[in-house]
Amino acid sequence: MIMSSPLTEGFLNSNFTEFELPEELSNRFDLLERIGSNDFSSTFIASERDTNDLYVLKLQTNPDVAMGNEALLLQNLKHKGLPVYENPYGSDSTHYTLRKYIDGEPLDVYLTGKNYAGISQMIDVLVSICDILIYLHSQPEPIIHRDIKPSNIIINPETNAAILIDFGISRKFQKDVKKDTVYFGTHDFAPPEQYGFAQTDCRTDIYSFGVVIRYWLTGTANNETKIQDNRLEKIASKCTALDPKSRFQSASSLKKALLRYKNRRRRAATSIAITAVAAIVIGLSIYVLSNIFNDMSFLNNNPAATESPDVSEPPVNVQTPIGYDDYEFQKLVEFFLYEDNFSKIQAQFEGFNLEIPGAWMWDRGDTWSDDDGIEHHTTNFILWNNGHVHEIFLYGLGLTGNLDVSGLGYLEILDIAHNNLTGLNVSGCISLRELRVGNNNLTSLDLTGLPALVDVNYYWNPLTEPVKRDG
Amino acid sequence: MPRAKESTSTLLQRIFKTTSLERFIKRFDESEYDTPTFSEYISALCSERNALPQHIINKADIERTYGHQLFNGTRTPSRDKVLQLALGFGLSFDETQKLLRVAGKSALYPKIKRDAVIVYALNHGYDIVAVQTSLFDLSLPTLGEER
């Protein structure tokens, strides 16, 4: 090598000692930065020379945790919210785990940035973390992360997707062990049992999750600081109950609580609008009901266009089930409001096989009990006014197939996250402001020609091409 | 907060001597912000040094529009861009560590060859061109290289 530059020569003559790596790693990677270290581990970002791909390289020297734990634990797991590990390297004293670098920011950094997420995105992120925990906890030998904290949750700012990292102190739950033998964790985020009072189980992760919620909303992990929103405060403090028995007993019940919260919040925001259309809905459904009994054949027919329902004056000339005779609504042959406030309507339609063309089906949502033991249904609804669809919420319903809402020029909010949709057509939705399609099976997404769109997330979709957007 | 970060900040407290910048940060500590934002910090650095952002951006070899976005806070920098700015400002090693901290990036670690070259350059007053040349000579990724 020819050393021409004075800096290079000066540097090479300085007493530089490089961090020592096994040859197989030092031949393959350049270390770029050390992103973390403590008494028994150092974590680096490394660049693979041949590909320029970034990796995270972690070496551990503590014999209690350094069993190549992280990689071994995760090597048989596959989830979009988990990092992909290579087989661990290492000797008896030091272990190296290697995974691909995940593009994104740790939650603590993300929250200090400009791209602060609104409550609704926050719930989406939290729900996606719940999904990861559900997966981990449902393994034959449940895997307890044991170190859930903002810096271990990586958020992709483009998509709001969450990925859980750092399984350095995770372990498999062993049925017959009363206590953990090694105590690790991060103060503030670790529950009492992690200090040796009992064996850690999945409720340990629930505890830390609760602290994350508090941290997100108050900026501190201290549970003396109350979250302003009562319902979220309730959820967070239930997560962090000292006695594991008083916490949410599973990540899935926690997830349900979060979805419930989101739906209630949405309902509150739209209740005025709903009240406005409720009269029409009820009026129409009574009309429809009489039609149903008179003539069931409409279920097979395309709705004939008639005049739009008017807010002030309940229509009498509606020939279709729920009066969506606006041309923009023609793609939907029928729908119903699935909302506990309208349980009457829901009951009336029960027993009909509700299908929407384009081959997607829905189930009946999620039934849950509130704190007083009263049963409710997941609130998913389609809000329309003056014959125009304004909001569609079909969240977590297991929808499959393609959803075509193209041409719904008044549609402002479309929330179809947590389904299994394989296609989405939103072309011509010129009023669309918020779009949430996270956790579906979309392979492509075309968001061109949507001038009003300001709030979008599409995390956790197996996209095979970049999302198309204007500008 | 992770343990690692606690120990980093303890270390930083030990390393850093009090400067007017320290007082600057302190002022922010006392106000509603925990720390100044990166854009506030580099803008303050500019006024302290009587330098124009445009000038610093040039010396950091950062694309003009991108550079201004860093100064007005519409973009958050990568670690490499922070290091480029440090070279553009002609900061010392300590000041660079501080700048990295404000940007929420990991500190320079002298046992990593690439970082060590930058540390050496900062200590000896080399500019961005010298650093990039040297990194290239040593077959290391240059600053701001597309990843």
Coordinates of C-alpha atoms in Angstrom, one line a residue:
Chain A
M1 CA 0.0 0.0 0.0
I2 CA 1.3 3.4 -0.9
M3 CA 0.9 5.9 2.0
S4 CA 0.8 9.3 0.5
S5 CA -1.2 11.4 2.8
P6 CA 0.4 13.0 5.9
L7 CA -2.7 12.1 8.0
T8 CA -2.5 8.4 7.0
E9 CA 1.2 8.3 7.8
G10 CA 0.7 10.2 11.1
F11 CA -2.1 7.9 12.1
L12 CA -0.2 4.7 11.2
N13 CA 2.8 5.9 13.3
S14 CA 0.5 6.7 16.3
N15 CA 0.1 4.0 18.9
F16 CA -3.3 2.8 17.7
T17 CA -4.5 -0.5 19.1
E18 CA -7.5 -2.0 17.4
F19 CA -10.3 -3.7 19.2
E20 CA -9.6 -7.4 18.8
L21 CA -11.9 -9.6 16.8
P22 CA -11.6 -13.2 15.7
E23 CA -10.0 -13.4 12.3
E24 CA -13.2 -14.7 10.6
L25 CA -14.9 -11.5 11.7
S26 CA -12.1 -9.0 11.2
N27 CA -11.6 -10.3 7.6
R28 CA -15.2 -9.8 6.8
F29 CA -16.1 -6.5 8.6
D30 CA -15.0 -3.0 9.3
L31 CA -16.2 -1.7 12.7
L32 CA -18.0 1.6 12.3
E33 CA -19.1 2.5 15.7
R34 CA -19.6 1.3 19.2
I35 CA -23.3 1.7 20.0
G36 CA -23.2 0.3 23.5
S37 CA -21.1 -1.2 26.2
N38 CA -21.2 -2.3 29.8
D39 CA -19.0 -4.5 32.0
F40 CA -19.5 -7.6 30.0
S41 CA -20.6 -6.7 26.6
S42 CA -19.9 -4.3 23.7
T43 CA -22.0 -3.7 20.7
F44 CA -20.8 -2.4 17.4
I45 CA -22.2 -1.5 14.1
A46 CA -20.0 -3.1 11.4
S47 CA -20.0 -2.8 7.7
E48 CA -19.5 -6.0 5.6
R49 CA -16.7 -5.2 3.2
D50 CA -18.1 -7.2 0.2
T51 CA -21.6 -5.9 0.3
N52 CA -21.5 -2.7 2.4
D53 CA -24.4 -4.2 4.4
L54 CA -24.6 -3.1 8.0
Y55 CA -24.6 -5.6 10.8
V56 CA -24.8 -5.3 14.6
L57 CA -22.1 -7.3 16.3
K58 CA -22.3 -7.9 20.0
L59 CA -19.7 -9.6 22.1
Q60 CA -20.3 -10.9 25.6
T61 CA -17.9 -12.1 28.2
N62 CA -20.1 -12.8 31.1
P63 CA -20.3 -16.6 31.5
D64 CA -23.9 -16.5 32.9
V65 CA -25.4 -14.8 29.9
A66 CA -22.8 -15.5 27.2
M67 CA -24.1 -18.8 25.9
G68 CA -24.5 -17.2 22.5
N69 CA -27.8 -17.0 24.1
E70 CA -29.4 -14.4 21.9
A71 CA -28.7 -16.1 18.6
L72 CA -29.5 -19.6 19.9
L73 CA -32.7 -18.4 21.4
L74 CA -33.9 -16.8 18.2
Q75 CA -32.5 -19.0 15.5
N76 CA -35.7 -21.1 15.2
L77 CA -38.0 -18.1 15.4
K78 CA -39.3 -16.2 12.5
H79 CA -41.4 -13.1 13.0
K80 CA -41.3 -9.8 11.2
G81 CA -40.9 -8.0 14.5
L82 CA -37.7 -9.9 15.4
P83 CA -34.2 -9.5 14.1
V84 CA -32.5 -12.2 12.0
Y85 CA -29.4 -13.7 13.6
E86 CA -26.5 -15.6 12.1
N87 CA -25.1 -18.6 13.9
P88 CA -23.1 -17.4 16.9
Y89 CA -19.3 -17.4 16.9
G90 CA -17.2 -17.7 19.9
S91 CA -15.0 -19.4 22.4
D92 CA -15.6 -20.3 26.0
S93 CA -14.8 -16.9 27.3
T94 CA -16.3 -14.6 24.6
H95 CA -19.3 -14.9 22.4
Y96 CA -20.1 -13.0 19.3
T97 CA -23.6 -12.6 18.0
L98 CA -24.3 -11.1 14.6
R99 CA -27.4 -9.8 13.1
K100 CA -28.4 -7.6 10.2
Y101 CA -28.7 -3.9 11.2
I102 CA -32.2 -2.7 11.4
D103 CA -32.9 0.6 9.9
G104 CA -34.7 2.8 12.4
E105 CA -34.4 4.6 15.7
P106 CA -34.7 3.3 19.2
L107 CA -37.9 4.4 20.8
D108 CA -36.1 6.8 23.2
V109 CA -34.4 8.5 20.3
Y110 CA -37.5 8.4 18.1
L111 CA -39.6 10.2 20.8
T112 CA -37.1 13.0 21.0
G113 CA -37.2 13.5 17.3
K114 CA -39.5 15.7 15.2
N115 CA -41.4 12.7 13.9
Y116 CA -43.4 12.4 17.2
A117 CA -46.2 9.9 16.7
G118 CA -49.8 10.7 17.6
I119 CA -51.8 8.6 20.0
S120 CA -53.2 6.5 17.2
Q121 CA -49.8 5.6 15.8
M122 CA -48.6 5.0 19.3
I123 CA -51.3 2.4 19.8
D124 CA -50.4 0.8 16.5
V125 CA -46.7 0.6 17.6
L126 CA -47.7 -0.8 21.0
V127 CA -50.0 -3.3 19.4
S128 CA -47.3 -4.4 17.1
I129 CA -45.0 -5.0 20.1
C130 CA -47.8 -7.0 21.7
D131 CA -47.9 -9.1 18.6
I132 CA -44.2 -9.9 19.0
L133 CA -44.7 -10.8 22.6
I134 CA -47.7 -13.0 21.8
Y135 CA -45.5 -14.8 19.4
L136 CA -42.6 -15.2 21.9
H137 CA -44.8 -16.1 24.8
S138 CA -46.7 -18.7 22.7
Q139 CA -43.6 -20.8 21.9
P140 CA -43.6 -24.3 23.3
E141 CA -41.0 -23.0 25.7
P142 CA -42.1 -19.4 26.1
I143 CA -39.4 -16.9 25.6
I144 CA -39.3 -14.0 28.1
H145 CA -37.5 -11.0 26.7
R146 CA -36.8 -9.6 30.2
D147 CA -35.4 -6.3 29.0
I148 CA -38.2 -4.4 27.3
K149 CA -37.3 -0.8 27.3
P150 CA -37.4 2.1 24.8
S151 CA -33.8 1.6 23.6
N152 CA -34.6 -2.0 22.7
I153 CA -37.6 -1.1 20.6
I154 CA -36.5 0.0 17.2
I155 CA -39.0 2.0 15.2
N156 CA -38.8 2.6 11.5
P157 CA -39.8 6.3 11.2
E158 CA -41.0 5.7 7.6
T159 CA -43.4 2.9 8.5
N160 CA -43.9 3.0 12.3
A161 CA -43.0 -0.7 12.5
A162 CA -41.6 -1.9 15.7
I163 CA -38.8 -4.5 16.0
L164 CA -37.8 -5.9 19.4
I165 CA -34.0 -6.3 19.8
D166 CA -31.5 -7.3 22.4
F167 CA -32.4 -10.7 23.7
G168 CA -29.1 -10.7 25.6
I169 CA -30.8 -11.5 28.9
S170 CA -33.9 -13.3 27.6
R171 CA -34.6 -16.8 28.7
K172 CA -36.9 -19.7 28.2
F173 CA -39.5 -20.1 30.9
Q174 CA -38.8 -23.3 32.8
K175 CA -41.9 -24.8 34.5
D176 CA -40.3 -26.1 37.7
V177 CA -38.0 -23.4 38.6
K178 CA -39.1 -21.1 41.4
K179 CA -36.7 -18.3 41.1
D180 CA -34.3 -17.0 38.5
T181 CA -30.7 -17.6 39.4
V182 CA -29.3 -14.6 37.6
Y183 CA -30.7 -11.1 37.9
F184 CA -30.5 -8.8 35.1
G185 CA -32.6 -6.1 33.6
T186 CA -32.8 -2.3 33.6
H187 CA -33.8 -0.5 36.7
D188 CA -37.1 1.3 36.2
F189 CA -38.2 -1.1 33.6
A190 CA -37.8 -4.4 35.5
P191 CA -40.5 -5.8 37.8
P192 CA -39.9 -7.0 41.4
E193 CA -39.7 -10.6 40.4
Q194 CA -36.7 -9.8 38.2
Y195 CA -34.8 -9.0 41.3
G196 CA -35.2 -12.5 42.5
F197 CA -38.6 -12.7 44.2
A198 CA -40.0 -15.3 41.8
Q199 CA -39.3 -16.8 38.5
T200 CA -39.9 -14.4 35.6
D201 CA -42.7 -15.3 33.2
C202 CA -44.5 -13.6 30.4
R203 CA -46.0 -11.2 32.9
T204 CA -42.5 -9.8 33.5
D205 CA -42.6 -8.5 30.0
I206 CA -46.1 -7.1 30.6
Y207 CA -44.7 -5.1 33.5
S208 CA -41.9 -3.6 31.4
F209 CA -44.4 -2.9 28.6
G210 CA -46.5 -0.9 31.0
V211 CA -43.4 1.2 32.0
V212 CA -42.8 1.8 28.3
I213 CA -46.3 3.2 27.9
R214 CA -45.8 5.5 30.8
Y215 CA -42.4 6.5 29.4
W216 CA -43.9 7.2 26.0
L217 CA -46.6 9.5 27.4
T218 CA -44.9 11.2 30.3
G219 CA -41.2 11.0 29.4
T220 CA -40.4 9.3 32.6
A221 CA -40.5 5.7 33.8
N222 CA -41.5 6.8 37.2
N223 CA -45.0 5.5 38.0
E224 CA -45.6 8.4 40.4
T225 CA -46.1 10.5 37.2
K226 CA -49.6 9.8 36.1
I227 CA -50.6 9.7 32.4
Q228 CA -53.2 12.4 31.7
D229 CA -55.5 10.0 29.8
N230 CA -57.3 8.0 32.5
R231 CA -57.8 4.9 30.3
L232 CA -54.2 4.7 29.3
E233 CA -53.2 5.3 32.9
K234 CA -55.4 2.4 33.9
I235 CA -53.8 0.2 31.3
A236 CA -50.3 1.2 32.2
S237 CA -50.8 0.7 35.9
K238 CA -52.5 -2.6 35.4
C239 CA -49.4 -3.7 33.5
T240 CA -47.1 -2.6 36.3
A241 CA -49.0 -4.1 39.3
L242 CA -46.5 -5.4 41.8
D243 CA -48.2 -8.7 42.0
P244 CA -48.0 -10.5 38.6
K245 CA -51.5 -11.9 39.3
S246 CA -53.0 -8.4 39.1
R247 CA -51.4 -7.6 35.7
F248 CA -52.7 -8.4 32.3
Q249 CA -52.2 -12.1 32.2
S250 CA -51.1 -12.3 28.6
A251 CA -49.9 -10.1 25.8
S252 CA -53.1 -10.8 23.9
S253 CA -55.3 -9.5 26.7
L254 CA -53.1 -6.4 26.8
K255 CA -53.4 -6.1 23.1
K256 CA -57.2 -6.2 23.3
A257 CA -57.2 -3.5 25.9
L258 CA -55.2 -1.3 23.7
L259 CA -57.4 -1.9 20.7
R260 CA -60.4 -1.2 22.8
Y261 CA -58.9 2.0 24.0
K262 CA -58.2 3.0 20.4
N263 CA -61.7 2.3 19.4
R264 CA -63.3 4.1 22.2
R265 CA -61.1 7.1 21.6
R266 CA -62.1 7.0 17.9
R267 CA -65.7 6.7 18.9
A268 CA -65.4 9.7 21.2
A269 CA -63.9 11.7 18.4
T270 CA -66.6 10.7 16.0
S271 CA -69.5 10.4 18.3
I272 CA -70.9 13.7 17.2
A273 CA -70.8 12.7 13.6
I274 CA -72.2 9.3 14.5
T275 CA -75.1 10.9 16.4
A276 CA -75.8 12.9 13.4
V277 CA -76.1 9.9 11.2
A278 CA -77.6 7.6 13.8
A279 CA -81.0 8.9 13.2
I280 CA -80.8 8.1 9.6
V281 CA -79.3 4.7 10.2
I282 CA -82.0 3.7 12.6
G283 CA -84.7 5.2 10.3
L284 CA -83.2 3.4 7.4
S285 CA -82.8 0.1 9.1
I286 CA -86.4 0.0 10.2
Y287 CA -87.3 0.7 6.6
V288 CA -84.8 -1.9 5.5
L289 CA -86.0 -4.4 8.0
S290 CA -89.5 -4.1 6.6
N291 CA -88.0 -4.6 3.2
I292 CA -86.1 -7.7 4.4
F293 CA -89.2 -9.3 5.5
N294 CA -91.1 -8.3 2.4
D295 CA -88.5 -9.2 -0.1
M296 CA -85.2 -10.9 0.5
S297 CA -84.1 -10.8 -3.1
F298 CA -82.2 -7.6 -2.8
L299 CA -79.3 -9.5 -1.3
N300 CA -78.5 -10.8 -4.8
N301 CA -79.3 -7.7 -6.7
N302 CA -77.2 -4.7 -7.3
P303 CA -78.6 -1.7 -5.5
A304 CA -80.5 0.6 -7.8
A305 CA -79.4 4.2 -7.6
T306 CA -81.9 6.5 -6.0
E307 CA -81.6 9.9 -4.3
S308 CA -79.2 10.4 -1.5
P309 CA -80.4 10.3 2.1
D310 CA -80.6 13.8 3.6
V311 CA -79.4 14.5 7.1
S312 CA -82.3 16.7 8.1
E313 CA -85.0 14.6 6.6
P314 CA -85.1 10.8 6.9
P315 CA -85.5 9.5 3.4
V316 CA -88.4 7.4 2.5
N317 CA -87.4 6.4 -1.0
V318 CA -84.4 4.2 -0.2
Q319 CA -84.5 0.9 -2.0
T320 CA -81.2 -0.5 -0.9
P321 CA -80.4 -2.0 2.5
I322 CA -78.7 1.0 4.1
G323 CA -79.2 3.8 1.7
Y324 CA -75.7 4.0 0.2
D325 CA -77.0 5.0 -3.2
D326 CA -74.3 7.6 -3.8
Y327 CA -72.4 6.7 -6.9
E328 CA -69.2 6.8 -4.8
F329 CA -70.5 4.0 -2.7
Q330 CA -71.5 1.6 -5.4
K331 CA -68.6 -0.7 -4.9
L332 CA -70.0 -1.7 -1.6
V333 CA -73.1 -3.8 -2.0
E334 CA -73.9 -3.9 1.6
F335 CA -72.4 -3.2 5.0
F336 CA -73.5 -2.8 8.5
L337 CA -72.4 -0.8 11.5
Y338 CA -70.8 -3.0 14.1
E339 CA -70.8 -0.8 17.1
D340 CA -72.2 -1.5 20.5
N341 CA -74.2 1.7 20.5
F342 CA -76.1 0.3 17.6
S343 CA -76.5 -3.2 18.9
K344 CA -80.1 -3.0 17.8
I345 CA -79.0 -2.7 14.2
Q346 CA -76.4 -5.4 14.5
A347 CA -78.9 -7.8 16.0
Q348 CA -81.3 -7.1 13.2
F349 CA -78.7 -8.1 10.7
E350 CA -77.4 -11.1 12.5
G351 CA -77.6 -14.3 10.6
F352 CA -76.9 -12.7 7.2
N353 CA -73.7 -13.6 5.5
L354 CA -72.2 -10.3 5.0
E355 CA -69.8 -10.2 2.1
I356 CA -68.2 -7.3 0.3
P357 CA -67.3 -7.8 -3.4
G358 CA -63.6 -8.2 -4.0
A359 CA -63.6 -11.4 -2.0
W360 CA -63.1 -10.2 1.5
M361 CA -64.9 -11.5 4.4
W362 CA -65.1 -10.4 8.0
D363 CA -65.7 -12.1 11.2
R364 CA -67.8 -10.5 13.9
G365 CA -65.0 -8.6 15.5
D366 CA -63.9 -9.2 19.0
T367 CA -66.2 -9.5 22.0
W368 CA -64.8 -8.3 25.3
S369 CA -65.9 -7.5 28.8
D370 CA -65.2 -4.2 30.4
D371 CA -64.2 -3.6 34.0
D372 CA -67.9 -3.9 35.1
G373 CA -68.3 -7.2 33.3
I374 CA -70.4 -5.8 30.5
E375 CA -69.9 -7.3 27.1
H376 CA -69.0 -5.1 24.2
H377 CA -67.9 -5.6 20.6
T378 CA -65.0 -4.2 18.8
T379 CA -65.9 -0.9 17.3
N380 CA -65.4 -1.0 13.6
F381 CA -67.6 1.2 11.5
I382 CA -68.1 3.0 8.3
L383 CA -69.1 6.5 8.7
W384 CA -70.9 8.3 6.0
N385 CA -72.9 11.4 5.7
N386 CA -75.0 12.8 2.9
G387 CA -74.3 9.7 1.0
H388 CA -70.6 10.0 1.1
V389 CA -68.2 7.7 2.9
H390 CA -66.0 9.6 5.2
E391 CA -64.3 7.1 7.5
I392 CA -63.8 3.4 7.3
F393 CA -62.5 1.5 10.4
L394 CA -62.1 -2.2 9.8
Y395 CA -59.3 -2.9 12.2
G396 CA -58.0 -6.3 13.2
L397 CA -60.9 -8.3 11.6
G398 CA -58.9 -10.9 9.7
L399 CA -59.9 -9.4 6.3
T400 CA -58.4 -11.1 3.3
G401 CA -58.2 -10.4 -0.4
N402 CA -58.2 -7.0 -2.1
L403 CA -59.9 -4.0 -0.8
D404 CA -60.9 -1.6 -3.5
V405 CA -62.1 1.8 -2.3
S406 CA -61.0 3.7 -5.4
G407 CA -63.1 6.7 -6.3
L408 CA -64.4 7.3 -2.8
G409 CA -63.7 11.0 -3.1
Y410 CA -64.9 11.9 0.3
L411 CA -63.0 9.2 2.2
E412 CA -60.9 10.9 4.9
I413 CA -59.8 8.0 7.1
L414 CA -59.1 4.4 6.2
D415 CA -57.9 2.2 9.0
I416 CA -57.6 -1.4 8.0
A417 CA -54.5 -2.3 10.0
H418 CA -54.0 -5.8 11.4
N419 CA -55.8 -7.7 8.7
N420 CA -54.5 -10.1 6.0
L421 CA -55.3 -7.9 2.9
T422 CA -53.2 -8.7 -0.1
G423 CA -54.2 -5.7 -2.2
L424 CA -55.4 -2.1 -1.7
N425 CA -56.7 0.3 -4.3
V426 CA -57.1 3.9 -3.0
S427 CA -56.8 5.7 -6.3
G428 CA -59.0 8.7 -6.6
C429 CA -59.4 9.0 -2.8
I430 CA -58.5 12.7 -3.1
S431 CA -59.7 13.6 0.4
L432 CA -57.9 10.7 2.1
R433 CA -56.0 12.2 5.1
E434 CA -55.1 9.2 7.3
L435 CA -54.3 5.7 6.0
R436 CA -53.3 2.9 8.2
V437 CA -52.6 -0.4 6.6
G438 CA -49.9 -1.8 8.9
N439 CA -49.7 -5.6 9.4
N440 CA -51.3 -6.8 6.3
N441 CA -50.0 -8.9 3.4
L442 CA -49.6 -6.1 0.8
T443 CA -46.8 -6.6 -1.6
S444 CA -47.1 -3.1 -3.2
L445 CA -48.8 0.1 -2.3
D446 CA -49.6 3.0 -4.6
L447 CA -50.2 6.2 -2.8
T448 CA -50.0 8.5 -5.8
G449 CA -52.6 11.1 -6.4
L450 CA -53.6 11.5 -2.8
P451 CA -53.0 15.2 -2.1
A452 CA -54.6 15.3 1.3
L453 CA -52.6 12.4 2.8
V454 CA -50.7 13.4 5.8
D455 CA -50.7 10.5 8.2
V456 CA -49.8 7.1 6.8
N457 CA -48.4 3.9 8.1
Y458 CA -47.8 0.6 6.3
Y459 CA -45.4 -1.2 8.6
W460 CA -45.3 -5.0 8.5
N461 CA -46.3 -5.6 5.0
P462 CA -44.2 -7.9 2.8
L463 CA -43.6 -5.1 0.3
T464 CA -41.6 -6.1 -2.7
E465 CA -41.3 -2.6 -4.2
P466 CA -41.0 0.9 -2.7
V467 CA -44.3 2.6 -1.8
K468 CA -45.2 4.9 -4.6
R469 CA -45.8 8.4 -3.5
D470 CA -46.0 11.8 -5.2
G471 CA -42.9 14.1 -4.9
Chain B
M1 CA -32.2 4.5 30.3
P2 CA -29.7 1.7 29.5
R3 CA -26.8 1.2 31.8
A4 CA -24.4 1.8 28.9
K5 CA -25.6 5.3 28.4
E6 CA -25.3 6.1 32.1
S7 CA -21.7 5.1 32.1
T8 CA -21.1 7.0 28.9
S9 CA -22.4 10.2 30.4
T10 CA -20.4 9.7 33.6
L11 CA -17.4 9.3 31.5
L12 CA -18.2 12.4 29.5
Q13 CA -18.7 14.4 32.6
R14 CA -15.3 13.4 33.7
I15 CA -13.7 14.2 30.3
F16 CA -15.3 17.5 29.6
K17 CA -13.9 20.7 30.9
T18 CA -16.3 23.6 31.5
T19 CA -16.6 25.9 28.6
S20 CA -19.1 28.4 27.5
L21 CA -20.8 25.6 25.6
E22 CA -21.2 23.9 28.9
R23 CA -23.0 26.9 30.2
F24 CA -25.1 26.9 27.0
I25 CA -26.2 23.3 27.6
K26 CA -26.8 24.2 31.2
R27 CA -29.1 27.0 30.2
F28 CA -31.1 24.4 28.3
D29 CA -31.1 22.0 31.2
E30 CA -32.8 24.7 33.3
S31 CA -35.4 25.5 30.7
E32 CA -38.1 23.2 29.5
Y33 CA -35.8 21.2 27.3
D34 CA -33.5 18.5 28.7
T35 CA -30.9 19.2 26.1
P36 CA -30.8 21.6 23.1
T37 CA -31.9 20.1 19.9
F38 CA -29.1 19.4 17.4
S39 CA -30.1 22.3 15.2
E40 CA -30.2 24.7 18.1
Y41 CA -26.8 23.5 19.2
I42 CA -25.1 23.9 15.8
S43 CA -26.7 27.3 15.3
A44 CA -25.4 28.4 18.7
L45 CA -21.9 27.0 17.7
C46 CA -22.1 29.2 14.6
S47 CA -22.9 32.4 16.5
E48 CA -20.3 31.6 19.1
R49 CA -17.7 31.2 16.4
N50 CA -19.0 34.0 14.3
A51 CA -19.3 31.6 11.4
L52 CA -22.0 31.4 8.8
P53 CA -23.8 28.1 8.5
Q54 CA -23.2 28.2 4.7
H55 CA -19.5 28.3 5.4
I56 CA -19.5 25.4 7.8
I57 CA -21.6 23.4 5.5
N58 CA -19.1 23.9 2.7
K59 CA -16.2 23.0 5.0
A60 CA -18.1 19.9 6.1
D61 CA -18.5 18.9 2.5
I62 CA -22.2 18.5 3.0
E63 CA -24.7 19.1 0.2
R64 CA -26.0 22.6 0.5
T65 CA -29.8 21.9 0.9
Y66 CA -29.2 19.0 3.2
G67 CA -26.9 21.1 5.3
H68 CA -29.4 23.9 5.7
Q69 CA -32.0 21.3 6.7
L70 CA -29.7 20.2 9.4
F71 CA -29.4 23.8 10.6
N72 CA -33.1 24.5 10.6
G73 CA -34.0 21.2 12.1
T74 CA -36.1 19.6 9.4
R75 CA -33.6 16.8 9.1
T76 CA -31.8 14.7 11.7
P77 CA -28.3 13.9 10.8
S78 CA -26.6 10.5 10.6
R79 CA -23.5 10.0 12.8
D80 CA -21.3 10.5 9.7
K81 CA -22.9 13.8 9.0
V82 CA -22.3 14.9 12.6
L83 CA -18.7 14.0 12.2
Q84 CA -18.5 15.9 9.0
L85 CA -19.9 18.9 10.7
A86 CA -17.4 18.5 13.5
L87 CA -14.6 18.7 10.9
G88 CA -16.4 21.6 9.3
F89 CA -16.4 23.5 12.6
G90 CA -12.9 22.5 13.3
L91 CA -13.9 21.1 16.7
S92 CA -11.6 19.4 19.1
F93 CA -12.0 15.8 20.1
D94 CA -13.9 16.7 23.3
E95 CA -16.2 19.1 21.5
T96 CA -16.9 16.5 18.9
Q97 CA -17.9 14.0 21.5
K98 CA -20.2 16.6 22.9
L99 CA -21.7 17.3 19.5
L100 CA -22.3 13.5 19.0
R101 CA -24.0 13.4 22.4
V102 CA -26.3 16.3 21.5
A103 CA -27.2 14.5 18.3
G104 CA -27.9 11.3 20.2
K105 CA -25.2 9.4 18.4
S106 CA -22.6 7.1 19.8
A107 CA -19.3 8.6 20.8
L108 CA -16.0 8.2 19.0
Y109 CA -14.3 5.0 20.2
P110 CA -10.6 5.1 19.6
K111 CA -10.2 1.4 19.4
I112 CA -12.2 1.3 16.2
K113 CA -9.8 2.1 13.4
R114 CA -12.1 4.4 11.5
D115 CA -13.0 6.4 14.6
A116 CA -9.3 6.5 15.5
V117 CA -8.4 8.1 12.2
I118 CA -11.0 10.8 12.8
V119 CA -9.8 11.3 16.4
Y120 CA -6.3 11.7 15.1
A121 CA -7.5 14.1 12.5
L122 CA -9.4 16.2 15.0
N123 CA -6.5 16.3 17.4
H124 CA -4.1 17.4 14.6
G125 CA -6.4 19.8 12.9
Y126 CA -6.9 18.0 9.6
D127 CA -9.8 18.9 7.4
I128 CA -12.5 16.8 5.8
V129 CA -10.6 16.2 2.5
A130 CA -7.6 14.9 4.4
V131 CA -9.9 12.6 6.5
Q132 CA -11.7 11.2 3.4
T133 CA -8.4 10.6 1.6
S134 CA -6.9 8.9 4.6
L135 CA -10.0 6.7 5.1
F136 CA -9.8 5.8 1.4
D137 CA -6.1 5.0 1.7
L138 CA -6.8 2.7 4.6
S139 CA -9.7 1.0 2.7
L140 CA -12.2 2.2 5.3
P141 CA -15.7 3.5 4.5
T142 CA -15.4 7.2 3.9
L143 CA -17.7 9.6 5.8
G144 CA -21.2 9.9 4.4
E145 CA -20.6 7.0 2.0
E146 CA -23.8 5.6 0.7
R147 CA -24.9 2.6 2.6

